[in-house]
Amino acid sequence: MTFAITVTGLRKSFGDHLVLDGLDLNVKRGNVFSLLGANGAGKTTTVNILSTLLSADAGAVRIAGHDLASEPDAVRASIGVTGQFSAVDNLLTGEENLLLMADLHHLPRRDRRRRAAELLEQFDLVDAAKKPASAYSGGMRRRLDLAMTLVGSPSVIFLDEPTTGLDPRSRRAMWQIVRELVSSGVTIFLTTQYLDEADELADRIAVLDHGRLVAEGTPDELKRRIPGGHVRLRFADQHGLDMAERLLREASRESDALALRVPSDGSLRALKGLIDLLDGQAIEVDELSVHTPDLDDVFLALTEQKVTTR
């Protein structure tokens, strides 16, 4: 299996405060990997170390095939970083910001304007290319910020809370951009406080709590770890409800509805077993729906913290 990022035993302290306590991560190429955690859990510290902005106290890291400790310049050439706060220069136009990044990446002169034009087109900023960045909306600024990150064509991009403060439409536009990047083979390392964002985008999620990894898996795998999942069965008549209730001893009846709740982890195997059981007794079900805990429930259960609603 090919990994874009491998992290082994990563540790970091600030004075007596231990921020990362032996962190291990493996991020597959061409995936979105999301790191979740409460404020102060160590998310931004992790991103700062992996993006060479901060040194670790211990541990080994490889990014895009390069060792972080011995090949930091090669790592920097392979990555892009979009932080919590925009790196856009308000005094420059959108085009000038991109040309500045092209200069910093030492692109050949003949390629600089071509690359800037490509990114303005990709991020739907052509009409605003000649306007100063100070006149951009929040969503436009975030798109320009990410476009600037892509000037050097990185294979790994760190997105540290990229949609904080954006309106719902701008957030969804950013999500679509992330999907397009991943479909082109780019690896995304995402930190976010919006749990629906991680659920929507991430192939795998890791939950960080007080510097330690407390869970990792796909969104569905993490949800199945938390009690409370169930299958809701609704019946056309009282007879079907009564038959199912006698058959399914662990089920509970919903008040004022011809429906039962059957505890389930929501997996395909469990669902097939339930359907086969009902079918074997010729019990007709009018409607079936699967309900699983969401990532808010997962986060609360794993970190024992209150999720901040924004």
XYZ file of C-alpha atoms in Angstrom:
310
model
C 0.000 0.000 0.000
C 1.306 3.429 -0.985
C 1.120 6.141 1.636
C 1.516 9.855 1.000
C 2.156 10.468 4.713
C 3.515 8.137 7.394
C 3.941 9.299 10.973
C 5.488 7.148 13.709
C 5.802 8.041 17.385
C 5.450 11.805 16.909
C 5.967 13.754 20.143
C 5.949 17.456 20.906
C 5.985 19.439 24.147
C 5.925 23.143 24.900
C 7.694 23.443 28.230
C 5.951 21.051 30.612
C 2.872 20.805 28.396
C 2.815 17.609 26.311
C 0.907 18.372 23.091
C 1.547 15.239 21.012
C 2.128 11.947 22.769
C 3.392 9.290 20.343
C 1.169 10.001 17.331
C 1.024 7.329 14.578
C -0.693 8.050 11.234
C -0.799 6.559 7.738
C -2.437 8.549 4.945
C -3.064 6.875 1.586
C -2.286 8.707 -1.632
C -5.222 10.371 -3.365
C -7.407 10.389 -0.244
C -8.864 12.961 2.122
C -7.648 12.271 5.656
C -9.311 14.320 8.378
C -7.867 14.945 11.826
C -10.516 15.856 14.414
C -10.089 17.084 17.949
C -11.197 19.708 20.421
C -9.363 23.020 20.649
C -5.928 22.307 22.093
C -5.975 18.627 21.111
C -2.871 19.057 18.937
C -4.343 19.361 15.416
C -2.588 22.569 14.367
C 0.661 21.466 16.023
C 0.517 18.277 13.940
C -0.013 20.262 10.730
C 2.808 22.673 11.619
C 5.231 19.792 12.175
C 4.228 17.901 9.017
C 4.517 21.078 6.943
C 8.041 21.786 8.310
C 6.953 24.903 10.209
C 7.753 23.343 13.580
C 10.241 20.713 14.686
C 9.184 17.584 16.566
C 10.805 16.381 19.785
C 10.734 12.753 18.659
C 9.300 10.505 15.981
C 9.704 9.797 12.277
C 7.765 11.301 9.369
C 7.796 10.604 5.633
C 5.818 12.770 3.215
C 5.587 12.074 -0.524
C 8.456 9.617 -0.130
C 10.777 12.070 1.634
C 12.071 11.974 5.199
C 10.985 15.079 7.062
C 14.115 15.321 9.214
C 16.770 14.733 6.542
C 14.977 16.078 3.428
C 12.920 19.102 4.558
C 13.438 20.985 1.270
C 12.132 18.008 -0.731
C 9.111 17.817 1.570
C 8.432 21.542 1.122
C 8.615 21.129 -2.658
C 5.960 18.384 -2.473
C 3.387 20.052 -0.224
C 1.038 23.001 -0.071
C -0.449 24.567 3.047
C -3.655 26.550 3.459
C -3.917 27.661 7.069
C -6.703 29.000 9.249
C -5.830 32.547 8.232
C -5.557 33.691 4.652
C -2.118 34.322 3.152
C -3.594 36.622 0.515
C -2.011 40.085 0.124
C -4.888 42.586 0.164
C -2.900 45.240 -1.715
C -2.419 42.984 -4.745
C -4.983 41.809 -7.265
C -5.917 38.151 -7.460
C -3.714 37.704 -10.506
C -0.798 39.504 -8.852
C -1.057 37.254 -5.790
C -0.760 34.198 -8.031
C 2.135 35.690 -10.014
C 3.923 36.460 -6.743
C 3.587 32.798 -5.707
C 4.838 31.734 -9.136
C 7.919 33.909 -8.605
C 8.495 32.381 -5.161
C 8.287 28.915 -6.707
C 10.845 29.990 -9.347
C 8.616 28.986 -12.230
C 10.101 29.816 -15.647
C 8.987 33.264 -16.775
C 7.034 31.878 -19.741
C 5.051 29.597 -17.400
C 4.092 32.097 -14.710
C 1.218 33.852 -16.448
C -0.008 30.577 -17.942
C -0.155 28.933 -14.495
C -1.885 31.972 -12.974
C -4.475 31.976 -15.770
C -5.131 28.248 -15.293
C -5.773 28.687 -11.586
C -7.970 31.754 -12.045
C -10.089 29.681 -14.418
C -10.122 26.618 -12.164
C -11.263 28.611 -9.128
C -13.788 30.785 -10.996
C -11.857 33.997 -10.345
C -11.332 35.211 -13.916
C -13.775 38.124 -13.600
C -12.108 39.235 -10.364
C -8.516 38.706 -11.523
C -7.739 42.443 -11.863
C -9.512 43.476 -8.656
C -7.605 43.970 -5.392
C -7.986 41.054 -2.984
C -9.352 43.482 -0.371
C -12.547 43.655 -2.474
C -13.052 39.862 -2.469
C -15.759 38.121 -0.456
C -14.767 35.572 2.182
C -15.426 32.675 -0.190
C -13.420 34.291 -2.992
C -10.500 34.916 -0.638
C -10.453 31.267 0.448
C -10.552 30.135 -3.176
C -7.685 32.476 -4.032
C -5.760 31.274 -0.977
C -6.109 27.654 -2.097
C -5.233 28.597 -5.678
C -2.013 30.166 -4.379
C -1.244 26.900 -2.580
C -1.562 25.038 -5.891
C 0.836 27.207 -7.895
C 3.665 24.734 -7.255
C 1.481 21.698 -8.121
C 1.904 19.963 -4.728
C 1.036 16.286 -4.328
C 0.024 16.737 -0.670
C -2.053 19.658 0.632
C -2.645 20.526 4.278
C -5.967 22.298 4.829
C -6.172 23.641 8.374
C -9.818 24.588 9.026
C -10.237 25.900 5.453
C -13.940 26.839 5.636
C -14.076 28.598 9.012
C -16.253 31.695 8.695
C -17.632 30.870 5.243
C -21.342 30.895 4.441
C -22.991 27.556 3.504
C -22.798 28.191 -0.255
C -19.082 29.060 -0.094
C -18.392 26.009 2.090
C -20.012 23.713 -0.459
C -18.055 25.360 -3.270
C -14.856 24.655 -1.325
C -15.938 21.040 -0.788
C -16.347 20.607 -4.537
C -12.864 21.995 -5.138
C -11.434 19.501 -2.628
C -13.204 16.619 -4.383
C -11.806 17.715 -7.749
C -8.289 17.919 -6.334
C -8.523 14.420 -4.895
C -9.901 13.028 -8.157
C -6.762 14.390 -9.852
C -4.560 12.392 -7.445
C -3.793 15.015 -4.791
C -3.747 13.928 -1.138
C -5.608 16.192 1.312
C -4.815 16.336 5.049
C -7.791 18.167 6.550
C -8.340 19.554 10.019
C -11.766 20.946 10.765
C -14.129 21.744 13.607
C -17.128 21.180 11.334
C -17.953 17.505 11.821
C -20.341 17.470 8.865
C -17.412 18.620 6.710
C -15.289 15.648 7.752
C -18.265 13.332 7.210
C -18.828 14.761 3.746
C -15.223 14.769 2.517
C -13.010 12.347 4.430
C -12.093 8.841 3.324
C -10.637 8.250 6.779
C -10.890 10.151 10.038
C -8.613 10.161 13.073
C -9.770 11.570 16.410
C -7.122 13.275 18.527
C -7.651 13.805 22.255
C -5.009 15.399 24.510
C -2.255 14.542 22.022
C -3.216 10.892 21.605
C -5.025 9.130 18.789
C -8.185 7.641 20.310
C -9.876 6.321 17.156
C -9.339 5.987 13.419
C -11.458 4.646 10.567
C -13.905 5.564 7.854
C -16.805 7.797 8.928
C -19.162 4.801 8.870
C -16.767 2.636 10.887
C -16.505 5.287 13.584
C -20.265 5.737 13.747
C -20.789 2.003 14.209
C -18.575 2.075 17.298
C -21.095 4.231 19.153
C -24.282 2.754 20.702
C -27.639 4.111 19.568
C -27.832 2.863 15.987
C -31.111 1.257 14.986
C -33.298 0.167 12.111
C -36.789 1.673 12.046
C -39.492 -0.606 10.675
C -42.904 0.820 9.828
C -45.856 -1.456 9.154
C -49.063 -0.996 7.201
C -51.271 -2.500 9.915
C -51.358 -3.576 13.549
C -51.125 -7.263 12.675
C -47.712 -6.877 11.001
C -46.466 -4.782 13.906
C -47.553 -7.370 16.482
C -45.942 -10.252 14.560
C -42.646 -8.387 14.216
C -42.655 -7.399 17.885
C -43.050 -11.040 18.942
C -40.232 -12.073 16.590
C -37.818 -9.266 17.452
C -37.561 -9.404 21.240
C -34.978 -6.619 21.428
C -37.150 -4.189 19.447
C -39.004 -1.282 21.039
C -42.308 0.108 19.863
C -42.672 3.760 18.917
C -45.596 5.565 20.479
C -48.367 6.789 18.176
C -46.900 4.990 15.158
C -47.019 1.535 13.615
C -43.258 1.283 13.960
C -40.518 -0.609 15.758
C -36.927 0.354 16.504
C -34.499 -2.547 16.226
C -30.986 -1.983 17.685
C -28.399 -2.336 14.897
C -24.892 -1.222 13.992
C -26.163 -0.308 10.530
C -23.837 -2.726 8.740
C -24.900 -4.545 5.580
C -24.530 -7.900 7.345
C -26.859 -6.858 10.192
C -29.401 -5.380 7.804
C -29.450 -8.497 5.611
C -29.909 -10.703 8.676
C -32.897 -8.633 9.819
C -34.529 -8.685 6.380
C -34.021 -12.449 6.043
C -35.556 -12.994 9.491
C -38.666 -10.968 8.620
C -38.942 -12.539 5.181
C -38.705 -16.029 6.678
C -41.831 -15.312 8.739
C -43.622 -13.608 5.810
C -43.847 -10.332 7.739
C -44.594 -7.413 5.431
C -42.704 -4.185 6.158
C -44.121 -0.983 4.713
C -40.973 1.111 5.212
C -37.430 0.505 6.462
C -34.845 3.125 7.388
C -31.391 2.868 8.968
C -30.377 5.355 11.667
C -26.785 5.548 12.867
C -25.066 7.950 15.289
C -23.502 10.950 13.573
C -19.963 12.256 14.007
C -21.113 14.596 16.756
C -22.045 11.509 18.796
C -18.709 9.881 17.953
C -16.764 12.990 18.932
C -18.598 13.384 22.229
C -18.193 9.738 23.147
C -14.490 9.582 22.296
C -13.323 12.892 23.724
C -15.878 13.597 26.429
C -15.929 17.184 25.237
C -18.796 19.399 24.169
C -18.850 20.101 20.457
C -18.900 23.814 19.706
C -21.678 24.690 17.272
C -20.793 27.399 14.791
